[in-house]
Short mmCIF file of C-alpha atoms in Angstrom, two decimals:
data_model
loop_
_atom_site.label_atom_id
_atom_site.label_comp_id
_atom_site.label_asym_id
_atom_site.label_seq_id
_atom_site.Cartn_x
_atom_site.Cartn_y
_atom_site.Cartn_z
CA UNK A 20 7.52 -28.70 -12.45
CA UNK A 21 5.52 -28.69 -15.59
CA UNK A 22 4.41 -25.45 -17.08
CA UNK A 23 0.43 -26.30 -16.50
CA UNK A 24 1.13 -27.46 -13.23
CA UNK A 25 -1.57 -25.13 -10.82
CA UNK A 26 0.12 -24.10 -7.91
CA UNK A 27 -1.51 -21.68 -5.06
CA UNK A 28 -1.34 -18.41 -4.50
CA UNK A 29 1.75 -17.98 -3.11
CA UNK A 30 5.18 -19.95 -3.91
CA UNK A 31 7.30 -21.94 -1.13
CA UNK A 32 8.52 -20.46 2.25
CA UNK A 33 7.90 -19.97 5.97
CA UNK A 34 8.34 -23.83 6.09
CA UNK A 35 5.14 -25.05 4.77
CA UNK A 36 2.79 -22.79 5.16
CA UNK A 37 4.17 -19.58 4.65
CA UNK A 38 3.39 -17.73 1.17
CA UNK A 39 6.73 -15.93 0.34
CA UNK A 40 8.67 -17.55 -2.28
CA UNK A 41 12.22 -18.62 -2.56
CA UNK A 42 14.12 -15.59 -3.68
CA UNK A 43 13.82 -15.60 -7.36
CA UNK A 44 16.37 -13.76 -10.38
CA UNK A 45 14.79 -10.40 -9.90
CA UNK A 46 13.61 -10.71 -6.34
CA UNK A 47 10.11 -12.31 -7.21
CA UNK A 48 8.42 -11.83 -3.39
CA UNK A 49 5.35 -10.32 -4.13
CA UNK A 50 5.51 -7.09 -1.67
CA UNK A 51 4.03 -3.56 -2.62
CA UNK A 52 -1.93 1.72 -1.51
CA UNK A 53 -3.80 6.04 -2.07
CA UNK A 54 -5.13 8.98 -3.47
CA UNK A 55 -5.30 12.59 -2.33
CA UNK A 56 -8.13 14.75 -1.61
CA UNK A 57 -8.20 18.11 -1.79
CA UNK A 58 -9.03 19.28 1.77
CA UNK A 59 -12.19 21.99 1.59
CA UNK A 60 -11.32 24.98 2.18
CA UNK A 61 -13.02 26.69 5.22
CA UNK A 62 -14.53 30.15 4.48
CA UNK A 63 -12.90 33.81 5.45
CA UNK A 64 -14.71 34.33 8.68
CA UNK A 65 -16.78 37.64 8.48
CA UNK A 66 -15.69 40.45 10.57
CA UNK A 67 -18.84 42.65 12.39
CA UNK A 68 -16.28 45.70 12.56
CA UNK A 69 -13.41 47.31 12.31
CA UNK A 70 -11.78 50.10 14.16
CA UNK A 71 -14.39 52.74 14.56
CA UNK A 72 -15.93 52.34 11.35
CA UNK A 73 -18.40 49.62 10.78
CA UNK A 74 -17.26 47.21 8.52
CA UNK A 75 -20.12 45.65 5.69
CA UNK A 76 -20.04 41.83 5.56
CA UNK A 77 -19.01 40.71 2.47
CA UNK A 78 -19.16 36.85 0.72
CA UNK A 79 -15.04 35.12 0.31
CA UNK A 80 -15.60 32.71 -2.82
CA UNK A 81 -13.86 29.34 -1.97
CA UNK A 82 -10.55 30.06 -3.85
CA UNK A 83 -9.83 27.43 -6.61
CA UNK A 84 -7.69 24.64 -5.64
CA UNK A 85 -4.21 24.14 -7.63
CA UNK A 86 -4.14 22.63 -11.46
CA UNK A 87 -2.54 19.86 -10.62
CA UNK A 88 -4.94 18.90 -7.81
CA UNK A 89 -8.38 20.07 -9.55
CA UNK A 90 -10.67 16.78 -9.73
CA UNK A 91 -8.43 14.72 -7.80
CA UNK A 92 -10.34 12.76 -5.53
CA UNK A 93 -9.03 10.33 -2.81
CA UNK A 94 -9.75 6.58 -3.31
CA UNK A 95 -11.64 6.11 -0.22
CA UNK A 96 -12.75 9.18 0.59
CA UNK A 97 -15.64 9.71 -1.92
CA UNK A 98 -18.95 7.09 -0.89
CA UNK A 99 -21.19 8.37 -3.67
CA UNK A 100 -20.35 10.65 -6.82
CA UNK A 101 -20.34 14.60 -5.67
CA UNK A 102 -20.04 13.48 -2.25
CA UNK A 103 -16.79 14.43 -0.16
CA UNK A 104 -16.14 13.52 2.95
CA UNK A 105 -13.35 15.87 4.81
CA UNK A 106 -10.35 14.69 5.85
CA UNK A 107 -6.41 15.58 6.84
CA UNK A 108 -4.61 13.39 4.62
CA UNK A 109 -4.40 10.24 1.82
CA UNK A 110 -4.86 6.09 2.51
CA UNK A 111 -2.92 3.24 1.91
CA UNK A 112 -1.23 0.94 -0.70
CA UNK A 113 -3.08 -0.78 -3.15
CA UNK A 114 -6.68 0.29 -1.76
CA UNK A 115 -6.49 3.86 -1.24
CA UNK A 116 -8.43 7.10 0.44
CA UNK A 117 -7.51 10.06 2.63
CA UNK A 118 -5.64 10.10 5.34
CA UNK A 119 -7.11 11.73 8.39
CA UNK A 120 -5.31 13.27 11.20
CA UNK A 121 -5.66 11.64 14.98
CA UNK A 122 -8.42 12.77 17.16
CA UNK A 123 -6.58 14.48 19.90
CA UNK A 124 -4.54 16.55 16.78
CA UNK A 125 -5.76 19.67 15.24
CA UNK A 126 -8.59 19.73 13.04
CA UNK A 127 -6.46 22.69 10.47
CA UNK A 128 -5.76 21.45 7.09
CA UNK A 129 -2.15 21.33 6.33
CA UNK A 130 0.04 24.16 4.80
CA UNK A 131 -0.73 23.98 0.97
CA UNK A 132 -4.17 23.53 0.49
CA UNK A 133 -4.81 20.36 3.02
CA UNK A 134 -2.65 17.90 1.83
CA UNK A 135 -1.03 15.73 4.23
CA UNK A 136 2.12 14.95 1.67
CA UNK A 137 4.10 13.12 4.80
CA UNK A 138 1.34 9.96 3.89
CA UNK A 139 1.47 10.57 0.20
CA UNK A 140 5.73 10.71 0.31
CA UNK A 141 5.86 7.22 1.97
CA UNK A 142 3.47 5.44 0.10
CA UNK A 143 5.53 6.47 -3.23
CA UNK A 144 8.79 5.92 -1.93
CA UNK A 145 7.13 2.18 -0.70
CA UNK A 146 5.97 1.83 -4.43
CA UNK A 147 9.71 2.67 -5.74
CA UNK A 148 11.10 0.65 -3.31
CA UNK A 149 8.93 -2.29 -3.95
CA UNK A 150 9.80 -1.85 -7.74
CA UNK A 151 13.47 -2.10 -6.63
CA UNK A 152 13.15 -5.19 -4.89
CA UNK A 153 11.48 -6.84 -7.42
CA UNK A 154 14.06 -5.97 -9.77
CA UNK A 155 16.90 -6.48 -7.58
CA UNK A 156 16.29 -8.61 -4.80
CA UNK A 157 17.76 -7.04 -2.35
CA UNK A 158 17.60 -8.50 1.12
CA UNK A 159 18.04 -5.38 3.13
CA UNK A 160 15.44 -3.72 1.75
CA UNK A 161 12.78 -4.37 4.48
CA UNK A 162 15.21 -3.37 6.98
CA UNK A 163 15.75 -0.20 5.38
CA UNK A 164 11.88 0.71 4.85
CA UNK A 165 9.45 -1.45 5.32
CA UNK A 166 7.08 -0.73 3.23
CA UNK A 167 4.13 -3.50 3.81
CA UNK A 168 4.25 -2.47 7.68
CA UNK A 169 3.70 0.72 6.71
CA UNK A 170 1.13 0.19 4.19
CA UNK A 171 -0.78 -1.66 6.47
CA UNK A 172 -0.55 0.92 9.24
CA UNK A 173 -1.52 3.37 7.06
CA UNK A 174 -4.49 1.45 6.03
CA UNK A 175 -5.46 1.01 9.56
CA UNK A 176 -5.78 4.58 10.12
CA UNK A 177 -7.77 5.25 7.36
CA UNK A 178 -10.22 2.39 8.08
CA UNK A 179 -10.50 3.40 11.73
CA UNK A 180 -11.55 7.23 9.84
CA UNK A 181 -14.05 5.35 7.46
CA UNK A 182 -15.69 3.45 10.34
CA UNK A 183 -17.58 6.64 11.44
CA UNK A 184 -19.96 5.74 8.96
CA UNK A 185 -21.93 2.45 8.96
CA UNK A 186 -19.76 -0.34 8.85
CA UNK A 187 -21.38 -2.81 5.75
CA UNK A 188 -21.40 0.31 3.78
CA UNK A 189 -17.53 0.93 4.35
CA UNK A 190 -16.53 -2.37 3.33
CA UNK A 191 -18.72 -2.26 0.40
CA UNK A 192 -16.99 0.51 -0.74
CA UNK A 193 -13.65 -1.21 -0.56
CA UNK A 194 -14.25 -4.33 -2.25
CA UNK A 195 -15.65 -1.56 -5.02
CA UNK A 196 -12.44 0.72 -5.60
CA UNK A 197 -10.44 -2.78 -5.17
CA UNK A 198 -12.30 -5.30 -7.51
CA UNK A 199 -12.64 -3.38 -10.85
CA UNK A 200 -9.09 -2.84 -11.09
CA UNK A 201 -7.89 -6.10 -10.03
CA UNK A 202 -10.48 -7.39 -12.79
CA UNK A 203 -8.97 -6.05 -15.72
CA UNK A 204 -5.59 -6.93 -14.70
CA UNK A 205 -6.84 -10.37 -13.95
CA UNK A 206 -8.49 -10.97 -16.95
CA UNK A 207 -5.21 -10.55 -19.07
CA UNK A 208 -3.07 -12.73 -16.68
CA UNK A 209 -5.76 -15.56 -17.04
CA UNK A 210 -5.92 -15.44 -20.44
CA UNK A 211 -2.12 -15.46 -21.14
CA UNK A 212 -1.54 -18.75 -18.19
CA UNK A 213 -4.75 -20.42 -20.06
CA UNK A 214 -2.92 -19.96 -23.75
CA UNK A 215 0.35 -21.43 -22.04
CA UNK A 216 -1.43 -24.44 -20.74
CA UNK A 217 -3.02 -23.85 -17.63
CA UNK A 218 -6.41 -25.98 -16.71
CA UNK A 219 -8.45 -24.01 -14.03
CA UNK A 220 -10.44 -25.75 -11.72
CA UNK A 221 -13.15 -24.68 -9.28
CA UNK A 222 -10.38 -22.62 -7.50
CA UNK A 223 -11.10 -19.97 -9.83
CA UNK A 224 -13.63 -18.45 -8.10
CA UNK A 225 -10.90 -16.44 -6.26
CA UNK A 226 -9.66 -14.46 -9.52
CA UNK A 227 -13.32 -13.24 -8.40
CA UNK A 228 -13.10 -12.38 -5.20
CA UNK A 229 -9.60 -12.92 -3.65
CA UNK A 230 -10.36 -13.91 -0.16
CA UNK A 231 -7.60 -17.01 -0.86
CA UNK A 232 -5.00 -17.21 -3.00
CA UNK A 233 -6.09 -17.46 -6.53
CA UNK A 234 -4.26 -20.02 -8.67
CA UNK A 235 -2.35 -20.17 -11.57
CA UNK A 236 0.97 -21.98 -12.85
CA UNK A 237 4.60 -21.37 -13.17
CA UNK A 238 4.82 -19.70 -16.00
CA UNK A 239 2.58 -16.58 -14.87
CA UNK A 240 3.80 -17.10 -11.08
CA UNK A 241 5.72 -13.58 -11.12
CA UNK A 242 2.89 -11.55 -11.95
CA UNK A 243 0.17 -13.44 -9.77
CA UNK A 244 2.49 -14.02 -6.45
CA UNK A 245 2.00 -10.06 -5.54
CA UNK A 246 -2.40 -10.79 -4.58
CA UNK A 247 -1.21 -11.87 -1.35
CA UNK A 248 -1.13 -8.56 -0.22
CA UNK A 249 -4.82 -7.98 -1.95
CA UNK A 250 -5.97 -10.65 -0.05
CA UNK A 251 -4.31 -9.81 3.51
CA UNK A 252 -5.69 -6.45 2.81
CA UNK A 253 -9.23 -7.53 2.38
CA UNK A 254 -9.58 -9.82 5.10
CA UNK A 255 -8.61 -6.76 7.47
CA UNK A 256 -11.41 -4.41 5.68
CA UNK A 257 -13.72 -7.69 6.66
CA UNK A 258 -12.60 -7.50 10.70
CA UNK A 259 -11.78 -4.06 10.72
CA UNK A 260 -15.45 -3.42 12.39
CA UNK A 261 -14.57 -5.87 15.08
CA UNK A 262 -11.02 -5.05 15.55
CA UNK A 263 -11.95 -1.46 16.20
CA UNK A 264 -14.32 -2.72 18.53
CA UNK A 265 -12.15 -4.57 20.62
CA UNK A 266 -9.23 -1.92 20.42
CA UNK A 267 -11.51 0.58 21.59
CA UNK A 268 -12.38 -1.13 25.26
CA UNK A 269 -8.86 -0.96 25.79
CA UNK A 270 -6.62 0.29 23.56
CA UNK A 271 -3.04 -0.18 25.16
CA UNK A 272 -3.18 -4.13 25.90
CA UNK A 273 -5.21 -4.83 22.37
CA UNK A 274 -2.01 -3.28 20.86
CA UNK A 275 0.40 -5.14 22.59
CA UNK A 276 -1.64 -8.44 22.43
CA UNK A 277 -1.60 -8.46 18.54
CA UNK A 278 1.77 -9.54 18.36
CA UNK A 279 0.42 -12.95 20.42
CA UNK A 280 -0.65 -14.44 17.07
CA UNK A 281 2.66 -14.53 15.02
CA UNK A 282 4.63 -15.85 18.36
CA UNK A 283 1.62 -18.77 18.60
CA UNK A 284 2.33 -19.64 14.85
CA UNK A 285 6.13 -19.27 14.93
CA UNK A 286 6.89 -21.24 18.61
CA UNK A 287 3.42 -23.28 19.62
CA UNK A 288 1.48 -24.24 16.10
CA UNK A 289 2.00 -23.31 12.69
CA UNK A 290 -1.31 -23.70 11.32
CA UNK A 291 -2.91 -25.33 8.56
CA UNK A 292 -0.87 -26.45 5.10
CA UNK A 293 -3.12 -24.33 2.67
CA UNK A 294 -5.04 -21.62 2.06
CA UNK A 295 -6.06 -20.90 5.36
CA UNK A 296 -2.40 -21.40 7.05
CA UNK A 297 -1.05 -18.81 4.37
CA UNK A 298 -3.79 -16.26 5.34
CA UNK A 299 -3.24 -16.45 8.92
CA UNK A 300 0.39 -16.03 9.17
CA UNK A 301 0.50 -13.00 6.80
CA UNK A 302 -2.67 -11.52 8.96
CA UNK A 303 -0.37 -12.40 12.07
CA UNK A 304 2.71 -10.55 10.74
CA UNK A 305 1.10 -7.51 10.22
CA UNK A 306 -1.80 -7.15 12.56
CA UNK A 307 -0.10 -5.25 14.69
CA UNK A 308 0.16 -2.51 12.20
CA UNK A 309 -3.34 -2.40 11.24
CA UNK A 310 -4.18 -2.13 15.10
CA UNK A 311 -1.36 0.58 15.14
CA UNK A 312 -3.30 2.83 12.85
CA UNK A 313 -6.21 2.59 14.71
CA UNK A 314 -4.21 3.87 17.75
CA UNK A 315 -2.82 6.40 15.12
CA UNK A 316 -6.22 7.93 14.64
CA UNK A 317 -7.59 7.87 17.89
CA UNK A 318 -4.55 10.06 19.32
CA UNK A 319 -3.60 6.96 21.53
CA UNK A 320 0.18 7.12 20.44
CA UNK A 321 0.14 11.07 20.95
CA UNK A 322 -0.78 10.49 24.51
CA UNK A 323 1.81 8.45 24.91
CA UNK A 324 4.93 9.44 26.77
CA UNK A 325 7.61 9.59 24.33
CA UNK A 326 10.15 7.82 26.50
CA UNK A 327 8.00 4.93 26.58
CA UNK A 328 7.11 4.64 23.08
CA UNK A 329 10.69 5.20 21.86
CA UNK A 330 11.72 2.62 24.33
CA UNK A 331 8.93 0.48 22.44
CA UNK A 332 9.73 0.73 19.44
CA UNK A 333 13.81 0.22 19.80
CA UNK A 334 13.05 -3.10 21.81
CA UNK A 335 10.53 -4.22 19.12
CA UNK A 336 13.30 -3.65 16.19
CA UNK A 337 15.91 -4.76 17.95
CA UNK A 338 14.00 -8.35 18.99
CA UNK A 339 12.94 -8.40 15.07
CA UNK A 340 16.48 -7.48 13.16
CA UNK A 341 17.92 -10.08 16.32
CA UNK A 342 15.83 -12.59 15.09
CA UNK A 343 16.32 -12.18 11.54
CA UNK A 344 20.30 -12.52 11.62
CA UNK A 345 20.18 -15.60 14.85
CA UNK A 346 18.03 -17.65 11.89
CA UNK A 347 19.75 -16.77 8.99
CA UNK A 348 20.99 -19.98 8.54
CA UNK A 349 17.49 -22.11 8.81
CA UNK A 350 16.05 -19.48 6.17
CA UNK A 351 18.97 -19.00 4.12
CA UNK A 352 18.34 -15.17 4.31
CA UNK A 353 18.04 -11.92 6.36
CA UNK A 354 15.41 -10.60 4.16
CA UNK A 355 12.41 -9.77 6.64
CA UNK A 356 10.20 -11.16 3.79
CA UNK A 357 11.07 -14.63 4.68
CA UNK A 358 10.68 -14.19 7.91
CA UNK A 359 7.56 -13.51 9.33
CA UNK A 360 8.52 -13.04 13.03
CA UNK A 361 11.28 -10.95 12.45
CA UNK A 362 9.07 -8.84 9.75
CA UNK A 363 6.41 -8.86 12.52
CA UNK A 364 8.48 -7.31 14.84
CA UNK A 365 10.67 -4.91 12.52
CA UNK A 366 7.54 -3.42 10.81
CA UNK A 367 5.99 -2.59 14.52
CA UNK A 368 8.69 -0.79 15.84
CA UNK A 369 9.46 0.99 12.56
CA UNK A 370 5.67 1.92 12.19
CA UNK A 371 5.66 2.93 15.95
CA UNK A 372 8.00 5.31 15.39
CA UNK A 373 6.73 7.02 11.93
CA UNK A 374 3.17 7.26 13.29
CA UNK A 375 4.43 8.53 16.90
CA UNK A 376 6.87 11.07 15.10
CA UNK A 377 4.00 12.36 12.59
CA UNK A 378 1.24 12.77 15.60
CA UNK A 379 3.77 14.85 18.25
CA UNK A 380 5.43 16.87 15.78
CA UNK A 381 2.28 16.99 13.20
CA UNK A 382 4.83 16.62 9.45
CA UNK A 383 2.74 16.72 7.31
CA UNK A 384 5.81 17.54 4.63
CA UNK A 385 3.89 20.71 3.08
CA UNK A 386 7.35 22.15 1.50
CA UNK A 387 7.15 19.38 -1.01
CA UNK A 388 4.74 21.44 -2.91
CA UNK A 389 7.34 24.18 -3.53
CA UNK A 390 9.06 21.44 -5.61
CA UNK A 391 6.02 21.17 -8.39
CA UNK A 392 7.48 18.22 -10.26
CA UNK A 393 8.02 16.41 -7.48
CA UNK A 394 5.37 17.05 -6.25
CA UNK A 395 3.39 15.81 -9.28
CA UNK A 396 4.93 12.71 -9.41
CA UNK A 397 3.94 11.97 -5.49
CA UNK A 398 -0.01 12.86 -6.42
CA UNK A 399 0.20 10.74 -9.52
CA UNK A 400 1.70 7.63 -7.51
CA UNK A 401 -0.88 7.85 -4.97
CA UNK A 402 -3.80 8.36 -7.73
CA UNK A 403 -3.04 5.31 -9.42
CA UNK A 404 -1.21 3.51 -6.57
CA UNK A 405 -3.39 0.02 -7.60
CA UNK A 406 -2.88 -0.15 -10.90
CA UNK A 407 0.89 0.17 -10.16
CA UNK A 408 1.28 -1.98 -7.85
CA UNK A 409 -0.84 -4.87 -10.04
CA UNK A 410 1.17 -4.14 -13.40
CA UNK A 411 4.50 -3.34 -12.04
CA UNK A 412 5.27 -7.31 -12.73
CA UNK A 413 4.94 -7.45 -15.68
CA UNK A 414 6.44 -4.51 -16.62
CA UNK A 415 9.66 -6.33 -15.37
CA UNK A 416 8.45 -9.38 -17.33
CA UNK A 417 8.16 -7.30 -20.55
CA UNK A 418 11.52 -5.72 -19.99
CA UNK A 419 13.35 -8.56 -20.55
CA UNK A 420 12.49 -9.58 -24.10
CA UNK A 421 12.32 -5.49 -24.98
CA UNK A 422 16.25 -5.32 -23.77
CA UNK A 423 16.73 -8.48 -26.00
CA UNK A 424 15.82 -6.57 -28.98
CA UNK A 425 18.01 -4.11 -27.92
CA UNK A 426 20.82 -5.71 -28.25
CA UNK A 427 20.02 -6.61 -31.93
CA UNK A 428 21.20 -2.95 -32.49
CA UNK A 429 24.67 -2.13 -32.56
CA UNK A 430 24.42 1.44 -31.60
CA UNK A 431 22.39 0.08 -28.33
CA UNK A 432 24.61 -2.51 -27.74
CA UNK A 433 27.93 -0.01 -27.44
CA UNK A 434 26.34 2.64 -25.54
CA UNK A 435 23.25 1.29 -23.28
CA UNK A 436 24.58 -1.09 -20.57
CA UNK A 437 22.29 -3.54 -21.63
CA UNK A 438 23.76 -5.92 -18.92
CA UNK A 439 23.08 -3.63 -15.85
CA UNK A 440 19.98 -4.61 -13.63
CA UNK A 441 19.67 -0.69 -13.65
CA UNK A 442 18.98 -0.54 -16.62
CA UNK A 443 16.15 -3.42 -16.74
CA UNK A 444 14.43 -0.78 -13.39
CA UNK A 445 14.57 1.98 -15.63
CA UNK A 446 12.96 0.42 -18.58
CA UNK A 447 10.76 -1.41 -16.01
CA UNK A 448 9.50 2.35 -15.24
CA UNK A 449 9.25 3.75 -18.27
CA UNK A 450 6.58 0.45 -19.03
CA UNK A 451 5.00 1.02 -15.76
CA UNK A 452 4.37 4.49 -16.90
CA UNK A 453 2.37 3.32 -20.07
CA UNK A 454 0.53 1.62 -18.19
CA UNK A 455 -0.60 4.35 -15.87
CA UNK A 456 -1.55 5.66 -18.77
CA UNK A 457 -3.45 2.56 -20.51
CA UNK A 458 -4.81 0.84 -17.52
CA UNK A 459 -4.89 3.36 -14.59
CA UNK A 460 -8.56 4.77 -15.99
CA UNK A 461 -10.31 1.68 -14.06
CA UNK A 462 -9.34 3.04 -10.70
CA UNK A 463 -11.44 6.71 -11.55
CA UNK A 464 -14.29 3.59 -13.25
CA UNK A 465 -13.89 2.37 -9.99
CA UNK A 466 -14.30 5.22 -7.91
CA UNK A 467 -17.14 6.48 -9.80
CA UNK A 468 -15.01 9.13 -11.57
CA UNK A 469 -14.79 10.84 -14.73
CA UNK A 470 -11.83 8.65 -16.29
CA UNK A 471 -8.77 10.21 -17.02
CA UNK A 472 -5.45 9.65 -18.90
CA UNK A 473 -3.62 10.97 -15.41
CA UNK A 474 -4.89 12.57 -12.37
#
């Protein structure tokens, strides 16, 4: 394969039409949203009297919200500058806003200032554990915690919440906080494939707008094989109005019917060889989870009998992690990414189970703020979730060549275990961390924000 060689936007797998590459040195399957809001606080209700004594009404001043939260806006959360809409919790991974709390649940803010940090925890541990699997490929990862099924049911949720206000102007607002970002990362990655010989064509169009797979050649295919998830995720936010639509006339058998798709495409027809065919296998495989956060945030899972949905959700991951080991052989893997049915199936009963859990026992994880670094580094990860999740590539790419130099030291070469793929994640952080710091500005630009160094 020559270097200039165009190829689309996603390497070989799922036969021919799938999008996930062939498991690469460092675990090269593009897998990876959301920002917090600080939940307004609701005033000291005045008391008429006390006791005996009449007691003289007196103005509570909001109380300041905590340093480490003031101007910290979620992603989705905020339509127009100054405006704030209220809300439980955080969004999703890459796009990302707050996440509100089901219908049928209490309208209270969470302990510690209204902060759902349940939301915020997984979507940092699913950027970690993306980072890991890029840097170490390992196949059991997805089984362990899925972190694009949860992503996407995440993202769900928070759409279903946004969709109380007129639909064009909710999408609008996505492909806003989305594009910008993925711009100025997109620039750079062009630029460096054109200098190493790549010829665009009219193709290009979708480093615009990523509704398809943009292109790009071999030599930049680890940093451009991650947009599938951009993509998925946009074509949701586009039939997200209908889907709600649908799920709402009956909510139960829309649920169970969008696993349908990913059994069509896996046992009856597997779609078209292109663009299209890649697009609607990874919206099969995780449709289900979208439609799960709608049921998320209209209480439908809380009404649920726990027997049934635990019964659910075991049958669903058993089917999926069945699946994934019976076909080992004709994918030459477990790994769930590979495997769309299997991932289909894993994610939903996973998912299932974390939404059902967080709605009939309301976590909402408030201790974490008692552990103030900690808790940092979770508001920081959802603030700039995007431009992690875009750069995180080729912070791995640039930690190769750094370690090289490394070893041109003695001192580094006896006492750094240069060799150790734990090493190459911690350096990988320590670039992603500069540029949070370089880059993540675009997502406050984006947001219509004051930009900042770190939220």
């Amino acid at each position: 394969m020559s270097w200039g060689e165009e190829q689309p936007g996603h390497p070989q797998g799922y036969g021919q039409v799938q999008g996930y590459g062939e498991q690469l040195p460092y675990g090269y399957e593009g897998y990876g949203r959301q920002q917090p809001y600080p939940q307004p606080q609701q005033p000291y209700p005045q008391q008429q009297s006390y006791g005996h004594q009449p007691y003289v009404q007196q103005d509570y001043p909001q109380q300041p919200c905590p340093p480490h939260y003031e101007g910290y806006e979620g992603y989705e959360g905020y339509e127009e500058p100054g405006q704030r809409v209220p809300v439980d919790s955080t969004a999703t991974l890459p796009v990302v806003e707050p996440e509100p709390e089901p219908v049928a649940a209490s309208s209270e803010p969470a302990a510690g200032g209204g902060r759902d940090r349940y939301f915020d925890t997984l979507r940092a541990v699913a950027l970690v554990r993306v980072v890991a699997y890029h840097t170490f490929g390992w196949a059991w990862a997805g089984l362990v915690f899925p972190s694009m099924g949860i992503m996407f049911g995440l993202a769900g949720t928070l759409m279903a919440k946004s969709l109380e206000r007129p639909a064009l102007k909710v999408v609008r607002s996505r492909f806003r906080r989305l594009l910008p970002p993925f711009w100025f990362w997109g620039a750079f990655v062009v630029l460096a494939m054109m200098i190493h010989d790549w010829m665009p064509g009219w193709q290009i169009v979708y480093w615009i707008v990523p509704l398809g797979d943009p292109p790009g050649n071999a030599w930049g295919e680890q940093a451009w094989e991650i947009l599938w998830y951009l993509r998925t995720y946009l074509w949701f936010v586009l039939l997200s109005p209908l889907l709600l639509r649908l799920f709402r006339l009956a909510p139960v058998p829309v649920l169970v019917l969008s696993l349908a798709p990913i059994l069509v495409l896996t046992f009856v027809w597997a779609g078209p060889d292109n663009r299209l065919g890649t697009a609607l296998w990874d919206l099969s495989t995780y449709l289900f989870c979208w439609i799960l956060g709608f049921a998320h945030r209209d209480g439908v899972l809380q009404r649920m009998k726990p027997a049934v949905v635990v019964v659910l959700s075991l049958a669903a991951l058993g089917y999926g992690g069945w699946y994934a080991f019976a076909h080992r052989a004709e994918f030459g893997t477990y790994d769930l990414d590979e495997i769309p049915l299997a991932q289909a199936f894993w994610s939903a009963g996973f998912v299932m189970l974390l939404m059902w859990a967080k709605a009939r026992f309301r976590i909402d994880f408030a201790g974490l703020t008692r552990f103030r670094r900690l808790d940092r580094i979770v508001t920081v990860f959802n603030a700039r979730a995007v431009t992690i999740y875009l750069w995180h590539e080729i912070a791995l790419i640039l930690a190769v060549p750094l370690i090289d130099q490394f070893w041109k030291v003695p001192a580094f070469e006896t006492y750094l275990p240069l060799e150790s793929q734990w090493f190459m994640f911690g350096v990988g952080w320590v670039l992603i961390a500069l540029f949070i710091l370089v880059c993540g500005w675009v997502e406050d630009v984006a947001a219509r924000k004051r930009p900042r160094l770190l939220p």
